[in-house]
Amino acid sequence: MLRPACWLYVVLVLLALSCQGSQARVPDSPLRLGPDQGIVRLEPHTLWLHDPDGTLSLEDVRARAESGDFQRLPKDRSTFGYRDGALWFHFSATNLGPGRERWIFAIEYALLDHVALYRIDPDGRLTERLSGDRTPFASRDLALRNLNFELMLPPGQATDFYLRVVSESSMQVPMVLARPDAYMQSLLPGHIGLGLYYGIQIALLMYNLILWISVRDRNFLWYVLYAGTLGMLLLALNGLAFQYLWPQFPDWANLAIPIGIALSNLCMLQFSRSFLELARHAPRADRLLRASMLAAGAPLVAAWLLPYRVVIQYQTVLALLLAPIILAAAVSCLRRYAPARYFTVAWSALLLGVMVYAAVSLGLLPKTPLTEYSMQIGSATEMILLSFALAYRINLLKAENERIQGEAREQLEARVRARTAELNATLGRLEDANRRLQDFSRRDGLTGLFNRRHLDDLLVQHCQQAREKVQPLSLLMLDMDHFKRINDLSGHLTGDDCLRAMAQLIERKASAVGGIAARYGGEEFAIVLPNTGLDATRAFAEELRAETRRLRIDGLATGLESLSVSIGLHASPPGYPCNAANMLRLADSALYAAKRGGRDRVEVASLV
């Protein structure tokens, strides 16, 4: 029964060996920053020293450095597991550029408690900078989830840096030195990946919440609670919760992690018990998971009473134990309960991700993009597969009901009719939930207008109608002028207000003449005007452009008090071979002509 769990550990060991093998050791070399360098990893250029008591001063550490007590990082790895005291790191950087240059020193891990960066300039001047997740978020030079410091490096001379790290969490100190533009660009793939992950998670959470409201199956409720607590936990582990939710409360940010782990484990165990119906199919496994829930819930109290490190180490080890326990419980139900097969496949992805993340925290695996985001990768895969598993379970229930109806038709005809009615009601609620979800997917979340997907379908329908009834059809493409400048000078929240105000104006004007408004993307909108010719469309566009000038938005920066919009339109006359893709292309070309022509104007596309 434990063989799949053993295989997971074998995969974990192989992953550790492969990751270690991929960390090629860079030859030791002085750190010289040339004009062609954008991002430099500091592990090959950094020495480290463990201060077990945490009592060494900077003077003591400098003396230890001069006496050669500092060592190279082992295999250029920056993961040290859980360590008492303090870790010291030392590196020097020489700017080979002609003048002072701005660099960003970043630690690509968000959960270090106290970080002190000591800078010793060539003239002997000492500067101390403090950061960490136990200090308010505003203390960081750049508003990023990872710890960072801005550095101005003088030309031609070496600047010494000593970094002191004290943390009750796992000691992971991956360091980079980068030019600001290169560093910000390097963050984009991670931000996009996290955005996709949380988007998938929110969509699945909302979908299953709607199903629970419709079907009232408790498995959907436990799934929603599990997905929600896991999402909040990952927000905290990634540093995004500290950045966006509670930046002024570092103590709570620290406490939220063990509490989030405990809640996520509890919901995970309860969902497993409920979905697998362990009380019926595997009573022994059910008792084991009940006991595991007591162990997983203990940190909800212990987190307030015991040191953070004691609680988090306990939860890290517990995560490694819960992985094979849950998997073994699923395997024990394989022969008696068909959905357990889908549960096992889905859960294996998450459990492997949890085990890899725990191994990184314990210092057993190196910190790489694959291991750092292993929980996100595993949980996204698991949640998608579990949604299919839940759907399969519904289908299984339907088949079971039909089988019962067939067997009991002659003896229990009344009972069969009751179960049939219950099944039809369930299916009706599911269809209603799917319809509501489909409508939700066709609306833009910010403005409430139809989205581009719905616009594409709508335009095809109206083109067909225009051809069949020999009627005109017009399409307007609108783009808010200087929207990037609005965001840069007034902030993204004010930019969102501008988009909502513009959407309300467009929807009101379009509805008044029987048109349909949609958000095409970004700051672009579209309006479809059925049975409307060129002259009426041009007048409508000019009136809309004028009313846009009269919009007033609170919070706009000086010089931006008046909004404007560029409009491109295409009017397909009666009898013209109307085509949706061609209309979009012509209207879009007219829009860009309006932008090139000075903005705040209306351009009409030629039929040719």
XYZ file of C-alpha atoms in Angstrom, residues 48-573:
526
model
C 30.212 33.008 4.325
C 30.612 32.471 8.055
C 28.252 30.915 10.622
C 27.952 32.775 13.940
C 26.129 30.148 16.091
C 25.541 32.504 19.020
C 24.733 35.571 16.921
C 27.075 37.698 19.073
C 29.790 38.701 16.593
C 30.042 42.406 15.766
C 31.057 43.797 12.411
C 34.575 44.429 13.708
C 34.802 40.808 14.869
C 33.586 39.580 11.501
C 36.046 41.741 9.566
C 38.856 40.361 11.710
C 37.644 36.813 11.006
C 37.577 37.625 7.301
C 41.170 38.880 7.368
C 42.256 35.728 9.198
C 40.673 33.539 6.501
C 37.828 32.078 8.576
C 35.266 32.797 5.842
C 34.572 29.966 3.390
C 33.268 29.618 -0.128
C 29.581 28.751 -0.424
C 29.195 24.940 -0.674
C 28.710 24.156 -4.348
C 27.666 27.815 -4.792
C 24.386 26.965 -3.034
C 22.625 29.480 -0.820
C 20.218 27.194 1.095
C 21.275 26.374 4.652
C 18.130 24.858 6.224
C 17.312 25.970 9.764
C 20.301 27.544 11.569
C 20.745 29.074 15.001
C 22.494 32.409 15.414
C 23.460 34.471 12.389
C 24.912 33.919 8.929
C 27.473 36.428 7.619
C 28.275 36.895 3.921
C 31.097 38.926 2.420
C 31.687 40.091 -1.147
C 33.386 42.979 -2.916
C 32.275 44.761 -6.066
C 34.274 47.004 -8.398
C 32.459 49.291 -10.823
C 34.416 49.379 -14.093
C 32.185 52.093 -15.550
C 33.291 55.716 -16.012
C 30.998 57.147 -13.322
C 28.839 56.278 -10.315
C 26.250 53.714 -11.272
C 23.029 52.569 -9.631
C 22.704 48.856 -8.862
C 20.147 46.728 -7.034
C 21.266 44.195 -4.437
C 18.425 41.680 -3.979
C 17.862 38.571 -1.886
C 15.473 36.355 -3.811
C 13.675 34.996 -0.746
C 10.932 36.860 1.093
C 10.852 35.186 4.525
C 14.109 36.287 6.205
C 13.412 37.986 9.549
C 16.328 40.411 10.010
C 18.818 41.452 7.341
C 21.604 44.022 7.850
C 23.774 45.159 4.933
C 27.060 46.842 5.889
C 28.827 48.811 3.186
C 32.478 49.855 3.510
C 33.501 52.391 0.873
C 37.085 52.734 -0.400
C 37.570 55.749 1.868
C 36.631 53.641 4.933
C 33.164 55.123 5.435
C 30.676 52.614 6.933
C 26.962 52.511 6.030
C 24.391 50.199 7.619
C 21.037 49.301 6.011
C 18.300 47.200 7.675
C 15.475 45.166 6.171
C 13.620 41.861 6.577
C 10.059 40.627 6.940
C 10.012 41.689 10.608
C 10.305 45.351 9.587
C 7.556 47.372 7.826
C 7.383 46.826 4.090
C 7.946 50.540 3.410
C 11.585 50.206 4.539
C 12.481 48.566 1.210
C 13.989 50.697 -1.539
C 11.856 49.049 -4.232
C 8.284 47.931 -3.520
C 8.986 44.283 -4.359
C 8.217 41.074 -2.499
C 11.897 40.128 -2.293
C 14.318 42.023 -0.021
C 16.338 44.641 -1.909
C 18.724 47.583 -1.481
C 19.713 50.322 -3.915
C 23.466 50.817 -4.246
C 25.461 53.621 -5.871
C 28.896 52.228 -6.732
C 31.857 54.559 -7.314
C 33.960 54.003 -10.440
C 37.215 52.083 -10.433
C 37.404 51.134 -6.733
C 36.341 48.067 -4.786
C 33.487 48.422 -2.288
C 33.214 45.818 0.487
C 29.871 44.445 1.655
C 29.013 42.360 4.698
C 25.533 40.868 5.004
C 24.174 39.612 8.337
C 21.076 37.373 8.247
C 19.099 36.204 11.275
C 15.871 34.276 10.788
C 13.710 31.732 12.530
C 12.557 30.452 9.161
C 14.606 28.493 6.648
C 17.910 30.191 5.811
C 17.690 30.708 2.048
C 19.889 33.580 0.853
C 20.087 33.625 -2.977
C 21.726 36.953 -3.840
C 21.984 38.946 -7.074
C 23.477 42.289 -8.044
C 21.757 43.836 -11.049
C 21.117 47.006 -12.942
C 17.579 48.260 -12.170
C 16.169 47.836 -15.665
C 17.643 44.370 -16.098
C 16.442 43.281 -12.663
C 12.879 44.507 -13.231
C 12.816 42.746 -16.596
C 14.038 39.513 -14.985
C 11.064 39.600 -12.604
C 8.482 39.614 -15.415
C 8.395 35.835 -16.086
C 7.904 35.114 -12.380
C 5.164 37.734 -12.081
C 3.422 36.386 -15.177
C 3.665 32.835 -13.842
C 2.264 33.815 -10.448
C -0.499 35.804 -12.150
C -1.480 32.789 -14.240
C -1.376 30.550 -11.180
C -3.572 32.764 -9.037
C -5.889 33.376 -11.974
C -6.374 29.622 -12.403
C -6.875 29.224 -8.673
C -9.478 31.980 -8.428
C -11.348 30.660 -11.473
C -11.463 27.127 -10.069
C -12.435 28.397 -6.630
C -15.326 30.447 -8.059
C -16.419 27.583 -10.302
C -16.555 25.072 -7.458
C -18.164 27.617 -5.137
C -20.973 28.037 -7.659
C -21.259 24.258 -7.929
C -21.476 23.920 -4.158
C -24.196 26.586 -3.983
C -26.059 24.774 -6.753
C -25.482 21.139 -5.830
C -24.923 21.389 -2.048
C -22.375 18.588 -2.213
C -20.058 19.084 0.778
C -17.052 17.914 -1.245
C -17.240 21.122 -3.268
C -17.340 23.147 -0.039
C -14.265 21.430 1.390
C -12.526 21.883 -1.947
C -13.298 25.625 -1.926
C -12.044 25.977 1.670
C -8.904 24.044 0.847
C -8.198 26.054 -2.327
C -8.791 29.335 -0.477
C -6.534 28.526 2.491
C -3.814 27.145 0.212
C -3.972 30.286 -1.921
C -3.603 32.550 1.129
C -0.709 30.413 2.379
C 1.129 30.667 -0.928
C 0.529 34.424 -0.984
C 2.261 34.588 2.402
C 5.098 32.254 1.382
C 5.735 34.279 -1.797
C 5.814 37.554 0.147
C 2.851 38.906 -1.818
C 0.562 38.977 1.224
C 3.088 41.137 3.112
C 3.431 43.418 0.092
C -0.261 43.924 -0.666
C -2.413 42.821 2.299
C -0.646 43.770 5.540
C 2.561 45.739 4.782
C 2.356 47.636 8.110
C 2.000 44.514 10.255
C 5.220 42.471 10.046
C 4.430 40.488 13.205
C 1.170 39.260 11.729
C 2.888 38.580 8.397
C 5.251 36.282 10.280
C 2.441 34.592 12.226
C 0.224 34.150 9.162
C 2.511 31.467 7.699
C 2.214 28.773 10.422
C -1.493 29.578 10.817
C -1.990 29.336 7.042
C -0.135 26.019 6.922
C -2.288 24.631 9.748
C -5.579 25.712 8.129
C -4.500 24.426 4.726
C -3.486 21.061 6.194
C -6.778 20.743 8.068
C -8.867 21.486 4.978
C -6.682 19.191 2.878
C -7.136 16.281 5.293
C -10.885 16.838 5.674
C -11.373 17.090 1.907
C -9.454 13.830 1.480
C -11.642 12.085 4.091
C -14.838 13.422 2.546
C -14.004 12.813 -1.122
C -12.653 9.298 -0.579
C -15.471 8.458 1.874
C -12.867 6.853 4.093
C -15.276 6.116 6.938
C -17.037 3.673 4.600
C -14.244 2.416 2.341
C -11.163 2.447 4.640
C -11.991 2.924 8.350
C -8.380 2.463 9.475
C -7.150 5.131 7.089
C -9.977 7.377 8.263
C -8.827 7.036 11.881
C -5.253 7.799 10.828
C -6.338 10.959 9.023
C -8.402 12.020 12.054
C -5.300 11.723 14.204
C -3.327 13.622 11.551
C -5.885 16.432 11.748
C -5.164 16.786 15.485
C -1.453 16.988 14.728
C -2.034 19.474 11.885
C -4.328 21.690 13.984
C -2.014 21.923 17.001
C 0.005 24.852 15.506
C -3.143 27.018 15.549
C -2.505 27.323 19.295
C 1.233 26.651 19.358
C 1.959 29.495 16.900
C 0.909 32.012 19.589
C 2.875 30.361 22.396
C 6.030 28.767 20.980
C 8.924 30.239 18.952
C 8.306 30.521 15.237
C 11.192 28.169 14.347
C 9.883 25.362 16.557
C 6.428 25.578 14.986
C 7.606 25.907 11.378
C 10.111 23.044 11.670
C 7.368 20.875 13.135
C 5.066 21.764 10.224
C 7.804 21.165 7.646
C 8.472 17.669 8.954
C 4.715 17.067 9.278
C 4.250 18.000 5.601
C 6.768 15.321 4.611
C 4.827 12.786 6.715
C 1.331 13.784 5.569
C 2.287 13.330 1.907
C 2.641 9.528 1.990
C -0.178 9.185 4.555
C -2.777 10.814 2.275
C -1.471 8.995 -0.758
C -1.582 5.670 1.086
C -5.180 6.371 2.138
C -6.137 6.979 -1.505
C -4.354 3.826 -2.643
C -6.231 1.798 -0.017
C -9.528 2.788 -1.696
C -8.499 2.078 -5.292
C -10.198 -1.311 -5.577
C -13.389 -0.325 -3.778
C -13.947 3.249 -4.976
C -13.366 4.309 -8.600
C -12.905 8.108 -8.002
C -9.893 7.254 -5.808
C -7.898 6.654 -8.993
C -8.414 10.213 -10.163
C -7.792 11.501 -6.650
C -4.480 9.601 -6.489
C -3.242 11.034 -9.790
C -4.283 14.580 -8.851
C -2.944 14.433 -5.322
C 0.431 12.992 -6.334
C 1.250 16.241 -8.158
C 0.576 18.371 -5.079
C 2.257 16.018 -2.655
C 5.410 15.940 -4.759
C 5.385 19.754 -4.851
C 4.931 19.948 -1.062
C 7.739 17.474 -0.466
C 10.116 19.344 -2.796
C 9.310 22.681 -1.113
C 9.809 21.171 2.345
C 13.111 19.652 1.219
C 14.287 23.091 0.041
C 13.315 24.592 3.423
C 15.329 21.885 5.202
C 18.325 22.485 2.941
C 18.068 19.062 1.257
C 17.504 20.517 -2.229
C 18.994 23.600 -3.915
C 16.846 26.657 -4.574
C 16.024 26.798 -8.287
C 12.959 28.181 -10.110
C 11.600 24.620 -10.335
C 12.016 23.871 -6.607
C 11.058 27.382 -5.445
C 7.694 27.254 -7.239
C 7.142 23.513 -6.790
C 4.065 24.084 -4.598
C 2.489 26.405 -7.172
C 3.168 23.964 -10.000
C 1.931 21.008 -8.000
C -1.143 22.730 -6.584
C -2.219 24.163 -9.959
C -1.959 20.717 -11.547
C -3.726 19.141 -8.574
C -6.611 21.627 -8.520
C -7.310 21.222 -12.232
C -7.250 17.438 -11.975
C -9.379 17.471 -8.825
C -12.019 19.508 -10.652
C -12.207 16.711 -13.198
C -12.306 14.199 -10.356
C -15.246 16.002 -8.771
C -17.039 16.079 -12.111
C -16.346 12.369 -12.544
C -17.767 11.743 -9.083
C -20.980 13.530 -10.093
C -21.182 11.380 -13.220
C -20.565 8.310 -11.093
C -23.403 9.281 -8.802
C -25.627 9.716 -11.836
C -24.714 6.257 -13.142
C -25.290 4.767 -9.693
C -28.705 6.365 -9.542
C -29.600 4.946 -12.940
C -28.452 1.492 -11.866
C -30.592 1.679 -8.747
C -33.546 2.776 -10.871
C -33.107 -0.230 -13.170
C -32.862 -2.740 -10.332
C -35.741 -1.321 -8.307
C -38.131 -0.422 -11.139
C -40.458 -3.386 -10.576
C -40.408 -3.364 -6.752
C -39.890 0.284 -5.787
C -41.373 2.333 -8.598
C -42.258 5.205 -6.316
C -38.751 5.339 -4.884
C -37.269 5.344 -8.392
C -39.451 8.331 -9.364
C -38.274 10.223 -6.281
C -34.605 9.566 -7.039
C -35.170 10.533 -10.687
C -36.703 13.840 -9.630
C -33.782 14.452 -7.278
C -31.309 13.721 -10.057
C -33.107 16.031 -12.505
C -33.064 18.793 -9.924
C -29.333 18.310 -9.426
C -28.682 18.382 -13.164
C -30.847 21.473 -13.517
C -28.849 23.275 -10.864
C -25.625 22.228 -12.575
C -26.853 23.563 -15.924
C -27.888 26.815 -14.283
C -24.463 27.085 -12.648
C -22.764 26.445 -16.007
C -24.868 29.132 -17.673
C -24.002 31.631 -14.955
C -20.349 30.719 -15.236
C -20.481 31.155 -19.014
C -22.002 34.641 -18.624
C -19.347 35.454 -16.014
C -16.609 34.398 -18.461
C -17.956 36.814 -21.103
C -17.801 39.896 -18.889
C -14.789 42.100 -18.197
C -14.076 42.077 -14.449
C -13.029 45.736 -14.178
C -15.607 47.555 -16.315
C -18.520 45.098 -16.430
C -18.676 45.383 -20.237
C -18.644 42.389 -22.532
C -15.130 41.100 -23.199
C -13.395 40.546 -26.520
C -14.479 36.926 -26.776
C -18.137 37.925 -26.645
C -17.512 40.798 -29.068
C -16.045 38.393 -31.656
C -19.092 36.098 -31.433
C -21.494 39.061 -31.485
C -19.896 40.655 -34.536
C -20.150 37.420 -36.528
C -23.875 37.184 -35.718
C -24.587 40.806 -36.693
C -22.614 40.486 -39.934
C -24.746 37.494 -40.893
C -27.914 39.387 -39.968
C -26.800 42.443 -41.985
C -26.189 40.286 -45.061
C -29.521 38.468 -44.743
C -31.608 41.619 -44.180
C -29.503 43.876 -46.485
C -28.875 46.385 -43.679
C -25.900 48.587 -42.800
C -23.614 47.676 -39.887
C -21.039 49.903 -38.199
C -18.127 49.194 -35.860
C -16.221 51.738 -33.763
C -12.824 51.078 -32.174
C -11.872 53.501 -29.366
C -8.567 54.012 -27.563
C -8.077 56.313 -24.552
C -5.303 58.788 -25.297
C -2.160 58.945 -23.155
C -3.406 56.205 -20.835
C 0.122 55.088 -19.920
C 0.870 58.629 -18.816
C -2.280 58.604 -16.659
C -1.083 55.428 -14.939
C 2.458 56.743 -14.521
C 1.486 60.152 -13.097
C -1.786 59.404 -11.310
C -1.428 55.743 -10.347
C -3.101 52.552 -11.518
C -6.109 52.965 -9.224
C -6.929 56.303 -10.850
C -6.322 54.660 -14.223
C -8.899 52.014 -13.294
C -11.346 54.806 -12.380
C -10.801 56.327 -15.838
C -11.507 52.973 -17.500
C -14.712 52.486 -15.503
C -15.925 56.022 -16.228
C -15.193 55.578 -19.926
C -16.984 52.216 -19.918
C -20.080 53.727 -18.288
C -20.173 56.531 -20.871
C -19.734 54.108 -23.778
C -22.395 51.716 -22.495
C -24.896 54.533 -21.883
C -24.359 56.054 -25.347
C -24.414 52.691 -27.134
C -27.545 51.477 -25.334
C -29.383 54.684 -26.262
C -29.077 53.856 -29.985
C -29.422 50.073 -29.716
C -25.687 49.375 -29.872
C -23.495 46.977 -27.897
C -20.333 48.074 -26.060
C -17.345 45.856 -25.158
C -13.869 46.204 -23.720
C -11.489 45.094 -26.445
C -8.369 45.008 -24.270
C -6.333 47.384 -22.107
C -7.627 50.893 -22.713
C -9.347 49.939 -26.014
C -13.128 49.627 -26.398
C -15.447 48.666 -29.235
C -19.043 49.532 -30.134
C -21.240 47.629 -32.601
C -24.083 49.679 -34.138
C -26.584 47.452 -36.035
C -28.609 48.972 -38.872
C -26.636 52.249 -38.681
C -25.085 53.950 -41.687
C -21.923 56.003 -42.097
C -23.350 59.481 -41.450
C -25.199 58.479 -38.282
C -22.152 56.558 -37.045
C -19.826 59.511 -37.673
C -22.196 61.836 -35.777
C -22.405 59.331 -32.925
C -18.597 59.079 -32.779
C -18.121 62.856 -32.714
C -20.709 63.216 -29.959
C -19.001 60.467 -27.937
C -15.608 62.105 -28.429
C -16.991 65.446 -27.215
C -18.601 63.916 -24.123
C -15.321 62.188 -23.296
C -13.658 65.600 -23.104
C -16.224 66.588 -20.462
C -15.485 63.630 -18.178
C -13.874 64.550 -14.859
C -12.034 61.960 -12.768
C -10.879 62.554 -9.204
C -7.183 62.033 -8.586
C -5.859 62.872 -12.051
C -2.482 64.607 -12.044
C -2.083 68.213 -13.140
C -2.348 68.537 -16.885
C -4.485 65.411 -17.269
C -7.812 66.818 -16.019
C -9.409 66.335 -19.458
C -9.645 62.858 -20.967
C -9.702 62.291 -24.709
C -10.287 59.361 -26.988
C -9.246 58.433 -30.522
C -11.897 56.668 -32.614
C -11.663 54.619 -35.774
C -14.881 53.494 -37.455
C -15.931 51.338 -40.319
C -19.455 51.365 -41.755
C -20.513 48.478 -43.961
C -23.280 49.718 -46.329
